[in-house]
Amino acid sequence: FAHRLQAMALLRRANVGNVPVVFDLDDIEHKVLGRAVASPPVWRLKKLLLLQVPVLRRMESWAVRKAIRTFVCSEQDAAEVSQAFRSDRVRTIPNALPVPVAAPLPDAQTVLFLGVHNYQPNLVGAEFLVHEIWPRVRRQHPYAQLLIAGKDCELIRGFNQPPEGVHFLGFVPDLDQLYAGTRVVACPI
């Protein structure tokens, strides 16, 4: 079992021959790099990182061909990987939480951001929401509350002195209850 492209690269270097390999491509690496380059922080030569995309795509192609099965997280990723690398051995295993049952929206002006905050895209997204977007929301809706939930909230800038209306909840064991009190869910996509 090889989790992510880095593990497949180690297998390639080790020249494991015909050992059956199951490949977990939980995020398409060349797309991850493209998103990272397009996201803050920005520096002058950051776009040069895109020179790595052809190498990543070649390695992804090799890994998908080498594996007896490749797992991805969405039907969209499965279709893209299958087509791009001409493989019929790609399968979807969702890695997200189940969507909560539809319920009436609460009257409270609550926004929820849920994620694991030691994951860089979530951390960047949470900080952008808290420091760039949330002050604008509060000017228009002074009673609005932003709930930041999930593991490692303390990594988010402002955790020790939260801005007005921002609440860092950390790990929440009952997500159904959390969603029931939430009017809007924000996602770092």
mmCIF file of N, CA and C in Angstrom, residues 56-172:
data_model
loop_
_atom_site.group_PDB
_atom_site.id
_atom_site.type_symbol
_atom_site.label_atom_id
_atom_site.label_comp_id
_atom_site.label_asym_id
_atom_site.label_seq_id
_atom_site.Cartn_x
_atom_site.Cartn_y
_atom_site.Cartn_z
ATOM 1 N N LEU A 56 5.857 15.863 -12.091
ATOM 2 C CA LEU A 56 4.807 15.278 -11.250
ATOM 3 C C LEU A 56 3.832 14.466 -12.091
ATOM 4 N N ARG A 57 3.436 15.008 -13.247
ATOM 5 C CA ARG A 57 2.494 14.280 -14.117
ATOM 6 C C ARG A 57 3.109 12.977 -14.630
ATOM 7 N N ARG A 58 4.383 13.007 -14.981
ATOM 8 C CA ARG A 58 5.055 11.777 -15.425
ATOM 9 C C ARG A 58 5.090 10.744 -14.301
ATOM 10 N N MET A 59 5.402 11.212 -13.096
ATOM 11 C CA MET A 59 5.459 10.299 -11.952
ATOM 12 C C MET A 59 4.067 9.762 -11.626
ATOM 13 N N GLU A 60 3.047 10.616 -11.690
ATOM 14 C CA GLU A 60 1.673 10.160 -11.463
ATOM 15 C C GLU A 60 1.288 9.105 -12.502
ATOM 16 N N SER A 61 1.640 9.348 -13.742
ATOM 17 C CA SER A 61 1.334 8.400 -14.809
ATOM 18 C C SER A 61 1.993 7.050 -14.526
ATOM 19 N N TRP A 62 3.273 7.061 -14.156
ATOM 20 C CA TRP A 62 3.974 5.819 -13.841
ATOM 21 C C TRP A 62 3.309 5.112 -12.671
ATOM 22 N N ALA A 63 2.969 5.876 -11.621
ATOM 23 C CA ALA A 63 2.402 5.296 -10.410
ATOM 24 C C ALA A 63 1.045 4.643 -10.686
ATOM 25 N N VAL A 64 0.206 5.307 -11.473
ATOM 26 C CA VAL A 64 -1.115 4.756 -11.798
ATOM 27 C C VAL A 64 -0.964 3.483 -12.631
ATOM 28 N N ARG A 65 -0.029 3.482 -13.573
ATOM 29 C CA ARG A 65 0.212 2.284 -14.398
ATOM 30 C C ARG A 65 0.796 1.143 -13.562
ATOM 31 N N LYS A 66 1.665 1.464 -12.615
ATOM 32 C CA LYS A 66 2.322 0.453 -11.773
ATOM 33 C C LYS A 66 1.335 -0.203 -10.809
ATOM 34 N N ALA A 67 0.395 0.551 -10.305
ATOM 35 C CA ALA A 67 -0.515 0.063 -9.261
ATOM 36 C C ALA A 67 -1.566 -0.891 -9.837
ATOM 37 N N ILE A 68 -1.900 -1.897 -9.031
ATOM 38 C CA ILE A 68 -3.000 -2.776 -9.428
ATOM 39 C C ILE A 68 -4.337 -2.081 -9.200
ATOM 40 N N ARG A 69 -4.341 -1.062 -8.341
ATOM 41 C CA ARG A 69 -5.530 -0.258 -8.094
ATOM 42 C C ARG A 69 -5.058 1.094 -7.581
ATOM 43 N N THR A 70 -5.696 2.165 -8.060
ATOM 44 C CA THR A 70 -5.422 3.516 -7.573
ATOM 45 C C THR A 70 -6.707 4.056 -6.968
ATOM 46 N N PHE A 71 -6.617 4.550 -5.742
ATOM 47 C CA PHE A 71 -7.776 5.123 -5.061
ATOM 48 C C PHE A 71 -7.677 6.645 -5.058
ATOM 49 N N VAL A 72 -8.786 7.302 -5.381
ATOM 50 C CA VAL A 72 -8.899 8.757 -5.336
ATOM 51 C C VAL A 72 -10.128 9.100 -4.502
ATOM 52 N N CYS A 73 -10.332 10.396 -4.226
ATOM 53 C CA CYS A 73 -11.362 10.810 -3.272
ATOM 54 C C CYS A 73 -12.679 11.244 -3.888
ATOM 55 N N SER A 74 -12.741 11.424 -5.202
ATOM 56 C CA SER A 74 -13.989 11.884 -5.804
ATOM 57 C C SER A 74 -14.166 11.276 -7.179
ATOM 58 N N GLU A 75 -15.409 11.250 -7.628
ATOM 59 C CA GLU A 75 -15.700 10.763 -8.975
ATOM 60 C C GLU A 75 -15.025 11.652 -10.020
ATOM 61 N N GLN A 76 -14.962 12.951 -9.746
ATOM 62 C CA GLN A 76 -14.293 13.876 -10.664
ATOM 63 C C GLN A 76 -12.806 13.527 -10.793
ATOM 64 N N ASP A 77 -12.139 13.287 -9.657
ATOM 65 C CA ASP A 77 -10.731 12.888 -9.699
ATOM 66 C C ASP A 77 -10.567 11.556 -10.421
ATOM 67 N N ALA A 78 -11.486 10.613 -10.180
ATOM 68 C CA ALA A 78 -11.400 9.299 -10.829
ATOM 69 C C ALA A 78 -11.482 9.446 -12.347
ATOM 70 N N ALA A 79 -12.424 10.259 -12.806
ATOM 71 C CA ALA A 79 -12.569 10.457 -14.251
ATOM 72 C C ALA A 79 -11.328 11.120 -14.833
ATOM 73 N N GLU A 80 -10.810 12.122 -14.134
ATOM 74 C CA GLU A 80 -9.630 12.838 -14.626
ATOM 75 C C GLU A 80 -8.391 11.937 -14.667
ATOM 76 N N VAL A 81 -8.156 11.200 -13.592
ATOM 77 C CA VAL A 81 -6.981 10.326 -13.529
ATOM 78 C C VAL A 81 -7.102 9.192 -14.547
ATOM 79 N N SER A 82 -8.290 8.602 -14.635
ATOM 80 C CA SER A 82 -8.506 7.512 -15.593
ATOM 81 C C SER A 82 -8.233 7.960 -17.024
ATOM 82 N N GLN A 83 -8.762 9.144 -17.357
ATOM 83 C CA GLN A 83 -8.585 9.660 -18.721
ATOM 84 C C GLN A 83 -7.143 10.107 -18.966
ATOM 85 N N ALA A 84 -6.592 10.882 -18.056
ATOM 86 C CA ALA A 84 -5.250 11.444 -18.260
ATOM 87 C C ALA A 84 -4.183 10.358 -18.355
ATOM 88 N N PHE A 85 -4.344 9.304 -17.564
ATOM 89 C CA PHE A 85 -3.307 8.274 -17.507
ATOM 90 C C PHE A 85 -3.774 6.945 -18.099
ATOM 91 N N ARG A 86 -4.894 6.992 -18.808
ATOM 92 C CA ARG A 86 -5.435 5.832 -19.538
ATOM 93 C C ARG A 86 -5.450 4.570 -18.685
ATOM 94 N N SER A 87 -6.208 4.654 -17.586
ATOM 95 C CA SER A 87 -6.282 3.513 -16.680
ATOM 96 C C SER A 87 -7.734 3.196 -16.346
ATOM 97 N N ASP A 88 -8.055 1.911 -16.299
ATOM 98 C CA ASP A 88 -9.388 1.486 -15.864
ATOM 99 C C ASP A 88 -9.329 0.901 -14.448
ATOM 100 N N ARG A 89 -8.228 1.154 -13.749
ATOM 101 C CA ARG A 89 -8.042 0.605 -12.400
ATOM 102 C C ARG A 89 -8.122 1.688 -11.319
ATOM 103 N N VAL A 90 -8.824 2.773 -11.608
ATOM 104 C CA VAL A 90 -8.972 3.878 -10.653
ATOM 105 C C VAL A 90 -10.342 3.760 -9.993
ATOM 106 N N ARG A 91 -10.363 3.848 -8.675
ATOM 107 C CA ARG A 91 -11.613 3.739 -7.925
ATOM 108 C C ARG A 91 -11.727 4.895 -6.942
ATOM 109 N N THR A 92 -12.969 5.221 -6.610
ATOM 110 C CA THR A 92 -13.250 6.326 -5.691
ATOM 111 C C THR A 92 -13.529 5.785 -4.293
ATOM 112 N N ILE A 93 -12.858 6.358 -3.318
ATOM 113 C CA ILE A 93 -13.163 6.135 -1.903
ATOM 114 C C ILE A 93 -13.244 7.528 -1.274
ATOM 115 N N PRO A 94 -14.454 8.037 -1.042
ATOM 116 C CA PRO A 94 -14.577 9.385 -0.467
ATOM 117 C C PRO A 94 -13.888 9.466 0.890
ATOM 118 N N ASN A 95 -13.212 10.588 1.137
ATOM 119 C CA ASN A 95 -12.544 10.757 2.430
ATOM 120 C C ASN A 95 -13.163 11.888 3.238
ATOM 121 N N ALA A 96 -14.349 12.296 2.866
ATOM 122 C CA ALA A 96 -15.003 13.400 3.566
ATOM 123 C C ALA A 96 -16.048 12.855 4.542
ATOM 124 N N LEU A 97 -16.487 13.718 5.411
ATOM 125 C CA LEU A 97 -17.546 13.362 6.348
ATOM 126 C C LEU A 97 -18.871 13.277 5.609
ATOM 127 N N PRO A 98 -19.801 12.498 6.116
ATOM 128 C CA PRO A 98 -21.116 12.453 5.468
ATOM 129 C C PRO A 98 -21.804 13.811 5.564
ATOM 130 N N VAL A 99 -22.578 14.123 4.551
ATOM 131 C CA VAL A 99 -23.329 15.379 4.546
ATOM 132 C C VAL A 99 -24.456 15.249 5.563
ATOM 133 N N PRO A 100 -24.601 16.239 6.453
ATOM 134 C CA PRO A 100 -25.652 16.131 7.471
ATOM 135 C C PRO A 100 -27.040 16.161 6.835
ATOM 136 N N VAL A 101 -27.997 15.586 7.546
ATOM 137 C CA VAL A 101 -29.383 15.583 7.102
ATOM 138 C C VAL A 101 -29.878 17.024 7.060
ATOM 139 N N ALA A 102 -30.622 17.355 6.001
ATOM 140 C CA ALA A 102 -31.150 18.709 5.868
ATOM 141 C C ALA A 102 -32.061 19.030 7.049
ATOM 142 N N ALA A 103 -31.875 20.206 7.587
ATOM 143 C CA ALA A 103 -32.669 20.672 8.722
ATOM 144 C C ALA A 103 -32.965 22.149 8.510
ATOM 145 N N PRO A 104 -33.955 22.663 9.218
ATOM 146 C CA PRO A 104 -34.231 24.100 9.085
ATOM 147 C C PRO A 104 -33.006 24.921 9.494
ATOM 148 N N LEU A 105 -32.782 26.018 8.797
ATOM 149 C CA LEU A 105 -31.655 26.885 9.133
ATOM 150 C C LEU A 105 -31.910 27.594 10.455
ATOM 151 N N PRO A 106 -30.876 27.705 11.290
ATOM 152 C CA PRO A 106 -31.052 28.444 12.548
ATOM 153 C C PRO A 106 -31.160 29.945 12.256
ATOM 154 N N ASP A 107 -31.771 30.666 13.194
ATOM 155 C CA ASP A 107 -31.876 32.120 13.042
ATOM 156 C C ASP A 107 -30.539 32.807 13.288
ATOM 157 N N ALA A 108 -29.682 32.182 14.087
ATOM 158 C CA ALA A 108 -28.393 32.783 14.431
ATOM 159 C C ALA A 108 -27.548 32.988 13.181
ATOM 160 N N GLN A 109 -26.788 34.077 13.173
ATOM 161 C CA GLN A 109 -25.889 34.385 12.058
ATOM 162 C C GLN A 109 -24.545 33.724 12.325
ATOM 163 N N THR A 110 -24.483 32.409 12.097
ATOM 164 C CA THR A 110 -23.268 31.664 12.383
ATOM 165 C C THR A 110 -22.659 31.138 11.096
ATOM 166 N N VAL A 111 -21.335 31.239 11.030
ATOM 167 C CA VAL A 111 -20.558 30.696 9.922
ATOM 168 C C VAL A 111 -19.591 29.692 10.532
ATOM 169 N N LEU A 112 -19.480 28.525 9.914
ATOM 170 C CA LEU A 112 -18.599 27.473 10.417
ATOM 171 C C LEU A 112 -17.484 27.216 9.419
ATOM 172 N N PHE A 113 -16.275 27.128 9.934
ATOM 173 C CA PHE A 113 -15.116 26.676 9.149
ATOM 174 C C PHE A 113 -14.580 25.468 9.886
ATOM 175 N N LEU A 114 -14.661 24.288 9.257
ATOM 176 C CA LEU A 114 -14.262 23.042 9.891
ATOM 177 C C LEU A 114 -13.123 22.426 9.111
ATOM 178 N N GLY A 115 -12.045 22.078 9.801
ATOM 179 C CA GLY A 115 -10.924 21.441 9.116
ATOM 180 C C GLY A 115 -9.832 21.055 10.088
ATOM 181 N N VAL A 116 -8.863 20.333 9.577
ATOM 182 C CA VAL A 116 -7.659 20.011 10.341
ATOM 183 C C VAL A 116 -6.664 21.119 10.005
ATOM 184 N N HIS A 117 -6.288 21.902 10.986
ATOM 185 C CA HIS A 117 -5.564 23.145 10.722
ATOM 186 C C HIS A 117 -4.052 22.987 10.650
ATOM 187 N N ASN A 118 -3.547 21.770 10.799
ATOM 188 C CA ASN A 118 -2.121 21.566 10.530
ATOM 189 C C ASN A 118 -1.915 21.219 9.058
ATOM 190 N N TYR A 119 -2.999 21.172 8.294
ATOM 191 C CA TYR A 119 -2.954 20.988 6.839
ATOM 192 C C TYR A 119 -2.911 22.385 6.225
ATOM 193 N N GLN A 120 -1.836 22.682 5.508
ATOM 194 C CA GLN A 120 -1.541 24.043 5.052
ATOM 195 C C GLN A 120 -2.714 24.729 4.327
ATOM 196 N N PRO A 121 -3.401 24.080 3.377
ATOM 197 C CA PRO A 121 -4.518 24.784 2.726
ATOM 198 C C PRO A 121 -5.616 25.192 3.707
ATOM 199 N N ASN A 122 -5.897 24.354 4.703
ATOM 200 C CA ASN A 122 -6.901 24.727 5.700
ATOM 201 C C ASN A 122 -6.416 25.890 6.559
ATOM 202 N N LEU A 123 -5.144 25.848 6.945
ATOM 203 C CA LEU A 123 -4.580 26.921 7.765
ATOM 204 C C LEU A 123 -4.622 28.251 7.017
ATOM 205 N N VAL A 124 -4.174 28.244 5.774
ATOM 206 C CA VAL A 124 -4.190 29.469 4.963
ATOM 207 C C VAL A 124 -5.627 29.961 4.784
ATOM 208 N N GLY A 125 -6.544 29.029 4.486
ATOM 209 C CA GLY A 125 -7.947 29.402 4.301
ATOM 210 C C GLY A 125 -8.562 29.993 5.556
ATOM 211 N N ALA A 126 -8.293 29.373 6.709
ATOM 212 C CA ALA A 126 -8.846 29.872 7.976
ATOM 213 C C ALA A 126 -8.296 31.259 8.306
ATOM 214 N N GLU A 127 -6.990 31.428 8.134
ATOM 215 C CA GLU A 127 -6.399 32.743 8.434
ATOM 216 C C GLU A 127 -6.932 33.814 7.490
ATOM 217 N N PHE A 128 -7.098 33.488 6.214
ATOM 218 C CA PHE A 128 -7.650 34.450 5.258
ATOM 219 C C PHE A 128 -9.079 34.821 5.652
ATOM 220 N N LEU A 129 -9.866 33.816 6.024
ATOM 221 C CA LEU A 129 -11.244 34.075 6.441
ATOM 222 C C LEU A 129 -11.281 34.955 7.690
ATOM 223 N N VAL A 130 -10.490 34.597 8.692
ATOM 224 C CA VAL A 130 -10.506 35.331 9.967
ATOM 225 C C VAL A 130 -10.026 36.770 9.807
ATOM 226 N N HIS A 131 -8.945 36.982 9.047
ATOM 227 C CA HIS A 131 -8.311 38.303 9.035
ATOM 228 C C HIS A 131 -8.673 39.179 7.842
ATOM 229 N N GLU A 132 -9.091 38.592 6.744
ATOM 230 C CA GLU A 132 -9.401 39.389 5.556
ATOM 231 C C GLU A 132 -10.907 39.495 5.295
ATOM 232 N N ILE A 133 -11.598 38.376 5.415
ATOM 233 C CA ILE A 133 -13.022 38.337 5.078
ATOM 234 C C ILE A 133 -13.903 38.700 6.272
ATOM 235 N N TRP A 134 -13.589 38.124 7.435
ATOM 236 C CA TRP A 134 -14.478 38.288 8.583
ATOM 237 C C TRP A 134 -14.687 39.740 9.008
ATOM 238 N N PRO A 135 -13.687 40.608 9.010
ATOM 239 C CA PRO A 135 -13.951 42.007 9.374
ATOM 240 C C PRO A 135 -14.992 42.667 8.451
ATOM 241 N N ARG A 136 -14.996 42.302 7.182
ATOM 242 C CA ARG A 136 -15.995 42.848 6.241
ATOM 243 C C ARG A 136 -17.385 42.315 6.554
ATOM 244 N N VAL A 137 -17.457 41.025 6.894
ATOM 245 C CA VAL A 137 -18.750 40.434 7.255
ATOM 246 C C VAL A 137 -19.292 41.126 8.500
ATOM 247 N N ARG A 138 -18.439 41.321 9.499
ATOM 248 C CA ARG A 138 -18.893 41.941 10.756
ATOM 249 C C ARG A 138 -19.365 43.380 10.566
ATOM 250 N N ARG A 139 -18.770 44.092 9.615
ATOM 251 C CA ARG A 139 -19.252 45.460 9.350
ATOM 252 C C ARG A 139 -20.694 45.438 8.836
ATOM 253 N N GLN A 140 -21.028 44.447 8.036
ATOM 254 C CA GLN A 140 -22.383 44.329 7.482
ATOM 255 C C GLN A 140 -23.353 43.629 8.446
ATOM 256 N N HIS A 141 -22.809 42.701 9.250
ATOM 257 C CA HIS A 141 -23.618 41.894 10.177
ATOM 258 C C HIS A 141 -22.922 41.849 11.534
ATOM 259 N N PRO A 142 -23.111 42.888 12.355
ATOM 260 C CA PRO A 142 -22.349 43.005 13.602
ATOM 261 C C PRO A 142 -22.570 41.883 14.612
ATOM 262 N N TYR A 143 -23.628 41.097 14.475
ATOM 263 C CA TYR A 143 -23.889 40.016 15.430
ATOM 264 C C TYR A 143 -23.451 38.651 14.898
ATOM 265 N N ALA A 144 -22.885 38.626 13.718
ATOM 266 C CA ALA A 144 -22.458 37.358 13.125
ATOM 267 C C ALA A 144 -21.331 36.743 13.946
ATOM 268 N N GLN A 145 -21.324 35.412 13.995
ATOM 269 C CA GLN A 145 -20.323 34.671 14.745
ATOM 270 C C GLN A 145 -19.630 33.689 13.799
ATOM 271 N N LEU A 146 -18.308 33.622 13.879
ATOM 272 C CA LEU A 146 -17.521 32.687 13.086
ATOM 273 C C LEU A 146 -16.993 31.600 14.012
ATOM 274 N N LEU A 147 -17.344 30.363 13.722
ATOM 275 C CA LEU A 147 -16.899 29.227 14.505
ATOM 276 C C LEU A 147 -15.802 28.504 13.723
ATOM 277 N N ILE A 148 -14.620 28.446 14.294
ATOM 278 C CA ILE A 148 -13.507 27.722 13.683
ATOM 279 C C ILE A 148 -13.341 26.429 14.480
ATOM 280 N N ALA A 149 -13.615 25.307 13.840
ATOM 281 C CA ALA A 149 -13.571 24.023 14.537
ATOM 282 C C ALA A 149 -12.588 23.089 13.853
ATOM 283 N N GLY A 150 -12.094 22.137 14.624
ATOM 284 C CA GLY A 150 -11.196 21.124 14.094
ATOM 285 C C GLY A 150 -9.877 21.106 14.827
ATOM 286 N N LYS A 151 -9.138 20.054 14.580
ATOM 287 C CA LYS A 151 -7.857 19.833 15.251
ATOM 288 C C LYS A 151 -6.856 20.943 14.926
ATOM 289 N N ASP A 152 -6.073 21.317 15.907
ATOM 290 C CA ASP A 152 -4.952 22.260 15.788
ATOM 291 C C ASP A 152 -5.363 23.702 15.488
ATOM 292 N N CYS A 153 -6.491 24.136 16.035
ATOM 293 C CA CYS A 153 -6.908 25.537 15.890
ATOM 294 C C CYS A 153 -5.857 26.507 16.431
ATOM 295 N N GLU A 154 -5.081 26.043 17.405
ATOM 296 C CA GLU A 154 -4.084 26.933 18.021
ATOM 297 C C GLU A 154 -2.996 27.358 17.040
ATOM 298 N N LEU A 155 -2.911 26.710 15.884
ATOM 299 C CA LEU A 155 -1.932 27.109 14.866
ATOM 300 C C LEU A 155 -2.380 28.338 14.076
ATOM 301 N N ILE A 156 -3.648 28.676 14.178
ATOM 302 C CA ILE A 156 -4.199 29.787 13.400
ATOM 303 C C ILE A 156 -3.799 31.106 14.051
ATOM 304 N N ARG A 157 -3.282 32.008 13.217
ATOM 305 C CA ARG A 157 -2.895 33.337 13.698
ATOM 306 C C ARG A 157 -4.133 34.011 14.293
ATOM 307 N N GLY A 158 -4.020 34.508 15.521
ATOM 308 C CA GLY A 158 -5.125 35.157 16.205
ATOM 309 C C GLY A 158 -5.815 34.251 17.213
ATOM 310 N N PHE A 159 -5.357 33.022 17.330
ATOM 311 C CA PHE A 159 -5.987 32.067 18.244
ATOM 312 C C PHE A 159 -6.011 32.604 19.679
ATOM 313 N N ASN A 160 -4.898 33.171 20.137
ATOM 314 C CA ASN A 160 -4.812 33.642 21.525
ATOM 315 C C ASN A 160 -5.572 34.939 21.773
ATOM 316 N N GLN A 161 -5.793 35.708 20.727
ATOM 317 C CA GLN A 161 -6.582 36.945 20.842
ATOM 318 C C GLN A 161 -7.535 37.001 19.656
ATOM 319 N N PRO A 162 -8.617 36.230 19.725
ATOM 320 C CA PRO A 162 -9.523 36.163 18.578
ATOM 321 C C PRO A 162 -10.179 37.504 18.283
ATOM 322 N N PRO A 163 -10.321 37.817 17.003
ATOM 323 C CA PRO A 163 -11.074 39.009 16.629
ATOM 324 C C PRO A 163 -12.521 38.903 17.120
ATOM 325 N N GLU A 164 -13.168 40.024 17.215
ATOM 326 C CA GLU A 164 -14.562 40.071 17.674
ATOM 327 C C GLU A 164 -15.431 39.146 16.822
ATOM 328 N N GLY A 165 -16.181 38.279 17.497
ATOM 329 C CA GLY A 165 -17.106 37.391 16.807
ATOM 330 C C GLY A 165 -16.493 36.098 16.311
ATOM 331 N N VAL A 166 -15.198 35.881 16.572
ATOM 332 C CA VAL A 166 -14.527 34.650 16.140
ATOM 333 C C VAL A 166 -14.338 33.745 17.356
ATOM 334 N N HIS A 167 -14.722 32.474 17.203
ATOM 335 C CA HIS A 167 -14.613 31.506 18.296
ATOM 336 C C HIS A 167 -13.856 30.277 17.800
ATOM 337 N N PHE A 168 -12.749 29.967 18.445
ATOM 338 C CA PHE A 168 -11.948 28.792 18.112
ATOM 339 C C PHE A 168 -12.421 27.642 19.001
ATOM 340 N N LEU A 169 -13.056 26.652 18.410
ATOM 341 C CA LEU A 169 -13.664 25.565 19.168
ATOM 342 C C LEU A 169 -12.752 24.354 19.328
ATOM 343 N N GLY A 170 -11.751 24.222 18.460
ATOM 344 C CA GLY A 170 -10.914 23.027 18.501
ATOM 345 C C GLY A 170 -11.692 21.812 18.023
ATOM 346 N N PHE A 171 -11.282 20.633 18.494
ATOM 347 C CA PHE A 171 -11.944 19.392 18.110
ATOM 348 C C PHE A 171 -13.349 19.369 18.700
ATOM 349 N N VAL A 172 -14.333 19.044 17.860
ATOM 350 C CA VAL A 172 -15.731 18.980 18.291
ATOM 351 C C VAL A 172 -16.227 17.550 18.088
#
